[in-house]
Structure formats: C-alpha cells, structure tokens
GROMACS .gro file of C-alpha atoms in nm:
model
  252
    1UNK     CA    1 -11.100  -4.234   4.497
    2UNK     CA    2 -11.056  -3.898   4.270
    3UNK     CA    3 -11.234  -3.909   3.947
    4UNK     CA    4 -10.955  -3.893   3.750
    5UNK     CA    5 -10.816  -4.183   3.924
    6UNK     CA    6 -11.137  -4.402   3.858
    7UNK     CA    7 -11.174  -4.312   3.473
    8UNK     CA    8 -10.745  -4.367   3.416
    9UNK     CA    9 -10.789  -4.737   3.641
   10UNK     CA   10 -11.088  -4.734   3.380
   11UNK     CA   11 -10.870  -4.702   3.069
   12UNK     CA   12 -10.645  -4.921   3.168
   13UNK     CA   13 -10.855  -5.218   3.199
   14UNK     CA   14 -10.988  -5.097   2.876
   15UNK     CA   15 -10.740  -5.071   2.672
   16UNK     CA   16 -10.526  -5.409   2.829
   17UNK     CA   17 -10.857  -5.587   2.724
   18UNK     CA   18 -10.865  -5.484   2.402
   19UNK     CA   19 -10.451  -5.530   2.308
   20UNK     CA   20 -10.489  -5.857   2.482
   21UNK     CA   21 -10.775  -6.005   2.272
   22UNK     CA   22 -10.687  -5.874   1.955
   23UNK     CA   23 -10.320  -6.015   2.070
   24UNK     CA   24 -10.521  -6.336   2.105
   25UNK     CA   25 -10.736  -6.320   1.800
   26UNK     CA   26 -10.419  -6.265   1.582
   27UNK     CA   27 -10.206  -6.568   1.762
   28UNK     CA   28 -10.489  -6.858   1.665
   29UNK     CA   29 -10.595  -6.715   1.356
   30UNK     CA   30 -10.242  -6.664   1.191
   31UNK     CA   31 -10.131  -6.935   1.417
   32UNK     CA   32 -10.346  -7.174   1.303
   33UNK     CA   33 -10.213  -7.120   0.954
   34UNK     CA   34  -9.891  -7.129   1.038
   35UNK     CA   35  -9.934  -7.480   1.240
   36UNK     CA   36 -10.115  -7.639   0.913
   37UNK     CA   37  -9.788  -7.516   0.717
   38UNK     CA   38  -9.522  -7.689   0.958
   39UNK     CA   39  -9.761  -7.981   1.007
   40UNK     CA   40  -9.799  -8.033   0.635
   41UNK     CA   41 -10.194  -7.973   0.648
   42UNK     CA   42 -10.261  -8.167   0.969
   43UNK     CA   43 -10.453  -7.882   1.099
   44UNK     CA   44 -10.755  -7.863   0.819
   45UNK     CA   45 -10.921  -7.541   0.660
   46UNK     CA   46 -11.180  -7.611   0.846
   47UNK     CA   47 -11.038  -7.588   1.210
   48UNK     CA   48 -10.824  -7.279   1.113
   49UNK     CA   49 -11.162  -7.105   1.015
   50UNK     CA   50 -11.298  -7.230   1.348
   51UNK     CA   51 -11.087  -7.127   1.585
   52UNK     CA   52 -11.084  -6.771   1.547
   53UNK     CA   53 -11.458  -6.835   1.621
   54UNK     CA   54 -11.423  -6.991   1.935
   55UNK     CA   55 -11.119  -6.766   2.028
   56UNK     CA   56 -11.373  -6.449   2.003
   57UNK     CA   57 -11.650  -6.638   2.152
   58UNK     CA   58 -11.423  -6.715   2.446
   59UNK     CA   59 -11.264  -6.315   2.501
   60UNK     CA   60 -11.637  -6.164   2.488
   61UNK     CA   61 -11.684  -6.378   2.781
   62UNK     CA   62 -11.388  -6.286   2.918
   63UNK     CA   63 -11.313  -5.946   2.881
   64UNK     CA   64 -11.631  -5.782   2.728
   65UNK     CA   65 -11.700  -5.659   3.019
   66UNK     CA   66 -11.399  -5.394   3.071
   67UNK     CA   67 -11.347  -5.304   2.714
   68UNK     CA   68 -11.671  -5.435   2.505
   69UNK     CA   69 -11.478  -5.675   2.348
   70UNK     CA   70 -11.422  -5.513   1.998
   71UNK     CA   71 -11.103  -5.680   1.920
   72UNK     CA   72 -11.124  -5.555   1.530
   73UNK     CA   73 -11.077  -5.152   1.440
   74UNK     CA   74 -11.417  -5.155   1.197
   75UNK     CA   75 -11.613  -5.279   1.491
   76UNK     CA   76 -11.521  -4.958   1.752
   77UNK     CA   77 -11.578  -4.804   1.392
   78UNK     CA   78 -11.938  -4.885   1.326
   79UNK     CA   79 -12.030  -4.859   1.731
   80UNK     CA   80 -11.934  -4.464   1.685
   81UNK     CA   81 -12.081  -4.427   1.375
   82UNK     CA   82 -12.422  -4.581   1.581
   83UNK     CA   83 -12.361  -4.341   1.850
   84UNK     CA   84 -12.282  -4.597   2.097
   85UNK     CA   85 -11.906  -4.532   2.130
   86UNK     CA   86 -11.733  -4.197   2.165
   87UNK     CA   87 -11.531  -4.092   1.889
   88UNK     CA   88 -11.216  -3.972   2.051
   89UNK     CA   89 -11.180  -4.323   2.182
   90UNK     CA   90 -11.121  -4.460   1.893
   91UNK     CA   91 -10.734  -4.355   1.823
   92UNK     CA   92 -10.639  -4.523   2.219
   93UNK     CA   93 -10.907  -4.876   2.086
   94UNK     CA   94 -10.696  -4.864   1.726
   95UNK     CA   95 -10.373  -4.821   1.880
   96UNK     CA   96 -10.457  -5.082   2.149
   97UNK     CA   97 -10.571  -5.382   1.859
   98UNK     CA   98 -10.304  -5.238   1.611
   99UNK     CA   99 -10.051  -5.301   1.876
  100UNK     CA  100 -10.174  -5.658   1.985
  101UNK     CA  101 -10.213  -5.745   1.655
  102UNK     CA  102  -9.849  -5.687   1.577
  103UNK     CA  103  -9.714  -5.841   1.914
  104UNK     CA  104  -9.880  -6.129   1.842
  105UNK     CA  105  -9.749  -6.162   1.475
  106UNK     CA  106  -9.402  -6.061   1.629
  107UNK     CA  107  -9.453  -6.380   1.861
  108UNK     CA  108  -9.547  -6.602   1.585
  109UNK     CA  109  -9.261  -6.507   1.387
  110UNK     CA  110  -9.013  -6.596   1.657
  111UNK     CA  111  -9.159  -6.950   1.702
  112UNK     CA  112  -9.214  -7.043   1.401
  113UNK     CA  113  -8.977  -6.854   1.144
  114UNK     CA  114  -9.084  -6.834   0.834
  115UNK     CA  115  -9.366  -7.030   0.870
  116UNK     CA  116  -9.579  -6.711   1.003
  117UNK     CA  117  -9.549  -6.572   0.671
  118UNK     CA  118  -9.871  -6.792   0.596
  119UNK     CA  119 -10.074  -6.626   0.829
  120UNK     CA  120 -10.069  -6.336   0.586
  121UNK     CA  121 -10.406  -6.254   0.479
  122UNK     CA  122 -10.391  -6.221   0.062
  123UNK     CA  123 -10.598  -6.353  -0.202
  124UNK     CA  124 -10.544  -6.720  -0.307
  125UNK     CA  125 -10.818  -6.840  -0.554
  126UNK     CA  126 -10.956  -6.483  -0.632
  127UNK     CA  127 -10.862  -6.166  -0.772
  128UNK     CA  128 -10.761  -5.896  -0.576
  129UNK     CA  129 -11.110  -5.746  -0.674
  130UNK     CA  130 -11.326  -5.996  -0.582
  131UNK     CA  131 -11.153  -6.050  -0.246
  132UNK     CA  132 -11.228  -5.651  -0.147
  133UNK     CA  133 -11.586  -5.783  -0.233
  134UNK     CA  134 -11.606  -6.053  -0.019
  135UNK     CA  135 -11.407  -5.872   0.259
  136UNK     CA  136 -11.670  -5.630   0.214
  137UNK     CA  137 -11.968  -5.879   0.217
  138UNK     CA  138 -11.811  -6.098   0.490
  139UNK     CA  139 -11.783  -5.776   0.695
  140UNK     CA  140 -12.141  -5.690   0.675
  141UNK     CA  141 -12.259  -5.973   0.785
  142UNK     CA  142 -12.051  -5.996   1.130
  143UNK     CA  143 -12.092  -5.604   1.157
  144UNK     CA  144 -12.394  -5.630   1.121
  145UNK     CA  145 -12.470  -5.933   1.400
  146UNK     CA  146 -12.248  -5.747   1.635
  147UNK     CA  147 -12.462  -5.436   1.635
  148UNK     CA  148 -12.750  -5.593   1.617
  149UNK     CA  149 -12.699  -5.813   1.923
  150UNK     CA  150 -12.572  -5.486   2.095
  151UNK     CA  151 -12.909  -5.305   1.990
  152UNK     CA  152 -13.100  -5.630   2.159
  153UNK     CA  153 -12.807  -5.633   2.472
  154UNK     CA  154 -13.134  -5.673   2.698
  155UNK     CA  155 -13.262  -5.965   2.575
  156UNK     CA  156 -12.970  -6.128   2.433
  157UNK     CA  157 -12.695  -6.048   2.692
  158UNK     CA  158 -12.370  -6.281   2.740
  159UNK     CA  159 -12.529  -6.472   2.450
  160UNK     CA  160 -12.438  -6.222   2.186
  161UNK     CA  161 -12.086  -6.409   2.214
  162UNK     CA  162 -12.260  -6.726   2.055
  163UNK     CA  163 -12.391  -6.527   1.758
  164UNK     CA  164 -12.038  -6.329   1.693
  165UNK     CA  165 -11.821  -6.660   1.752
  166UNK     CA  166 -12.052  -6.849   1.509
  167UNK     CA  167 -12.060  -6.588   1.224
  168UNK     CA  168 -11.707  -6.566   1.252
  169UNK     CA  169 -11.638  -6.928   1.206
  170UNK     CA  170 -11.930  -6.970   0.925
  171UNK     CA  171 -11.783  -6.685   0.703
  172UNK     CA  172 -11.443  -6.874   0.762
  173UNK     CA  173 -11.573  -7.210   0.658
  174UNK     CA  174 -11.679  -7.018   0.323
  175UNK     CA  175 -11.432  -6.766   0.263
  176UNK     CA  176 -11.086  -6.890   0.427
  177UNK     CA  177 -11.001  -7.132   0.152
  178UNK     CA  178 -11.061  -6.807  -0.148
  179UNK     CA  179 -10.910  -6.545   0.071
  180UNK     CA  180 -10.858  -6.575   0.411
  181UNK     CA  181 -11.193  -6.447   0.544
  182UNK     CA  182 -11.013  -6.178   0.761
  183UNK     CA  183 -11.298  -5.953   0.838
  184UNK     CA  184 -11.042  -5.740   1.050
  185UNK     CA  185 -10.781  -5.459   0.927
  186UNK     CA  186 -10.581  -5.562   1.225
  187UNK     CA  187 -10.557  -5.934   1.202
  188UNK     CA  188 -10.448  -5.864   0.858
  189UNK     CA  189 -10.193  -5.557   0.962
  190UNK     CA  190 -10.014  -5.786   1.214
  191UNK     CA  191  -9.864  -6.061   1.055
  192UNK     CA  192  -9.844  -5.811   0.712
  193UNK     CA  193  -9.593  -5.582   0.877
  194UNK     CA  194  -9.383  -5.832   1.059
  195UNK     CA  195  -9.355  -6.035   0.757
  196UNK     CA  196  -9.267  -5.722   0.545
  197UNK     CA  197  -9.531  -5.835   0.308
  198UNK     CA  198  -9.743  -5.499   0.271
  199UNK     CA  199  -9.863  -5.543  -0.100
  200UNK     CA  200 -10.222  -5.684  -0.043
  201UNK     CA  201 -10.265  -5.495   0.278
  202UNK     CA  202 -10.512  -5.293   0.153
  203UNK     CA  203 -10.779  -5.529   0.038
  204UNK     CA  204 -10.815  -5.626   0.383
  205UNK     CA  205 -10.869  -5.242   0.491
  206UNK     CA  206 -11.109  -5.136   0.207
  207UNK     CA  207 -11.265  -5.464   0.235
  208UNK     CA  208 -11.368  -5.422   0.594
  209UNK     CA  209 -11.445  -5.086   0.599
  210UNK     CA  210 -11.701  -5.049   0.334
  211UNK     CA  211 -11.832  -5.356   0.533
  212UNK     CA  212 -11.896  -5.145   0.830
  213UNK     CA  213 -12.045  -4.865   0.656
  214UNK     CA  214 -12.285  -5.081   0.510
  215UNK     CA  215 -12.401  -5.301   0.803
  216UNK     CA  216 -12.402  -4.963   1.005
  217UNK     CA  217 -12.703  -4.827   0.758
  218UNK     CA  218 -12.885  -5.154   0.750
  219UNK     CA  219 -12.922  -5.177   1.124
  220UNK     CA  220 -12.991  -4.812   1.141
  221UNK     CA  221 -13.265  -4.865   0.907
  222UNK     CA  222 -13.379  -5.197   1.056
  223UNK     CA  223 -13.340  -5.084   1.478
  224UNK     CA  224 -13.387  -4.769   1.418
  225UNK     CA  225 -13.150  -4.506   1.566
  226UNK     CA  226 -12.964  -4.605   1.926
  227UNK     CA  227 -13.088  -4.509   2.237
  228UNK     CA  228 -12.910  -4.208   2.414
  229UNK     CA  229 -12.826  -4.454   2.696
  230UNK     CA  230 -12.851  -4.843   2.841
  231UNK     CA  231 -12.800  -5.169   2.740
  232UNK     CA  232 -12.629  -5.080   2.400
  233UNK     CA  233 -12.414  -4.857   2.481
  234UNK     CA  234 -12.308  -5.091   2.799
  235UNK     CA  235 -12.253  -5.365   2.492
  236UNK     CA  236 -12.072  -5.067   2.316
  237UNK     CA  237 -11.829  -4.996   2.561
  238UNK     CA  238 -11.784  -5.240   2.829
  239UNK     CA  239 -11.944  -5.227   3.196
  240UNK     CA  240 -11.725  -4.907   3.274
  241UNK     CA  241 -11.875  -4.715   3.081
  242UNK     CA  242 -12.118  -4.652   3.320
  243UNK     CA  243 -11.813  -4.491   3.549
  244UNK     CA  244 -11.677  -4.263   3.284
  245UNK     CA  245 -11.711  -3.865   3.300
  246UNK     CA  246 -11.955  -3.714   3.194
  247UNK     CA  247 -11.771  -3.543   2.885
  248UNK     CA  248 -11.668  -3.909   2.774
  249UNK     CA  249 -12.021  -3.979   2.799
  250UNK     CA  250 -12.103  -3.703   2.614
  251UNK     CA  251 -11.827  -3.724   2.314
  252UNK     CA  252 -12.078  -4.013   2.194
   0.00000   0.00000   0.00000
C-alpha cells in the first residue's frame, strides 16, 4: 500500500477516534445533567461527576490506541507543548473534539429540549473568578496525571486509563456541585453553542488552559524533558504513530 495511502487510512482512524469520544464524553457528562433535570434529581451529583469518569476510562481502552485518546483540546495541547505530539496536528485533533462535542450537544438537545440547557457548564455557587481558578487547579491536576502516566507508558501501560478515569471523577465529586468541574474547553463549547448560551464560555477556556500550562512545567521539571521517541510518544499519539512519515514524526 502507497505511503500516502497508509498515513490518510491513519488519519482517519485518528481523527473518527477522537470526534467519537469527545462525542461520547459530551453525551454522559451533559447528559447526565440533563437526566437529573427531567428526573427531578433522581440521578445524584455524585453519579453525574462519575460518569464522565468511567466514560473516559472506558474510550482509552477503546480507542487510545488509534488516536491516543485525548478527547479534550488542552490535553493534545500540553502533549505538544512536551514534545510528544506534533504541532500541526493539533488544528485536525481540535476540529475533530470541537465537532463531537457539538454533535453530541446537538443530540442532546433534540431528545431532551430544553432540558440540555443544564448541561451548560457555568458557575453556580462561585464567582466567575473563582471558577477560572478552580478550572485552572482542576486542570492541573488531570493534566498533569495524563502526562505523567504517558511519561511512565512503560510501566504503567493500559492502566493509565484507571488513573485518568479516577481523577476525572474525584475532581467531579469536589468541584461539580460549585461549577461544573469541566476540565475541557470542548465539553463546555458543545452544549454552550447549541444552547446559544455563550456568556460564561470563557471561564471554561481560560480555566483549562492555564491548567495545562502549568501541569506541563511541573512534569517537565519533575520527568524531566521527553524522550525523542517510545513509549510516550506512542501514549501521545496512539499506536499509529509509529506508521506516520517521517516529516509528521519530525513536526514534533
């Protein structure tokens, strides 16, 4: 098969995993709010900051393989800023979770009607201050488990999912009730633009990408810079990145 057969067959698989799961991600996290609005809080705070846990958990298993499993825009953010991920692949990664996220929000909206509108991420017992902050803090902390676990992909492996489900669901079980605990511009971009409700957008943008920045330093100072090539850059990027050209490889 021609090269440039392989490497487009390549980005396809990449870039279907990556719509999909953040397609995913979006439908049980906003979902899940949605379903404790229309079931008049049958489905508790605590399961809604769950599930997106176990949703994650679940799609790294799944589908880390072909894409890496980023599902979140400040996560293909940090892995280029660690040298692990090319930059010029991350317009084709943002586009693909941008656009999942929003299918998924469009999808919610037609089932449930108004009742989507819930699975906006905005403040709800904080200031718009303090939940950029928190955003910011939350961030860090998953940012920084995700590249850690990528900079330990040799010992850790398929377990990493474990740690980034968990750390997902623990900064829900804090945060979800104050803010939402999105941790994700594109979880929060979704349901925001099909709901037309665009004011508090930005929190969840800032939030997360300071986050990144910061968790990106600390690993850098704590694991040192990444290796040129190997296990992290396999966590990076998914299995194919192994079968990429060589100026791909290189962009890194």
């Amino acid at each position: 098969m021609p090269a440039g057969t392989a490497d487009a067959g390549a980005w396809v698989r990449r870039l279907t995993a990556e719509g999909l799961g953040t397609l995913a991600l979006v439908f049980v996290a906003a979902g899940a709010d949605a379903a404790a609005e229309l079931s008049h809080g049958e489905v508790s705070a605590a399961a809604r900051a769950v599930a997106p846990g176990l949703l994650v958990m679940a799609m790294i298993y799944a589908l880390g393989d072909a894409s890496g499993a980023h599902f979140n825009p400040v996560v293909s953010l940090a892995f280029a800023m660690k040298r692990l991920f090319p930059w010029p692949w991350l317009i084709p990664y943002w586009a693909a979770q941008f656009g999942g996220a929003l299918l998924g929000s469009l999808a919610l909206r037609a089932m449930f009607g108004e009742a989507a509108a819930t699975g906006v991420s905005r403040p709800l017992l904080v200031s718009s201050e303090a939940a950029v902050i928190i955003e910011a803090i939350l961030t860090a902390i998953l940012v920084t488990v995700i590249l850690g676990t990528a900079d330990r992909h040799r010992l850790i492996g398929p377990n990493a999912a474990l740690a980034v489900g968990a750390t997902i669901a623990l900064c829900g079980l804090v945060a979800l009730p104050l803010e939402g605990a999105s941790m994700n511009p594109a979880r929060s971009f979704g349901p925001a633009v099909a709901g037309g409700s665009l004011g508090d957008l930005w929190i969840y943008v800032v939030g997360p990408l300071v986050g990144a920045v910061v968790a990106t330093a600390v690993t850098t100072i704590v694991h040192g810079a990444a290796e040129p090539d190997g296990a992290p850059r396999e966590a990076a990027q998914g299995e194919h990145a192994a079968g990429t050209g060589e100026g791909e490889r290189d962009a890194g």
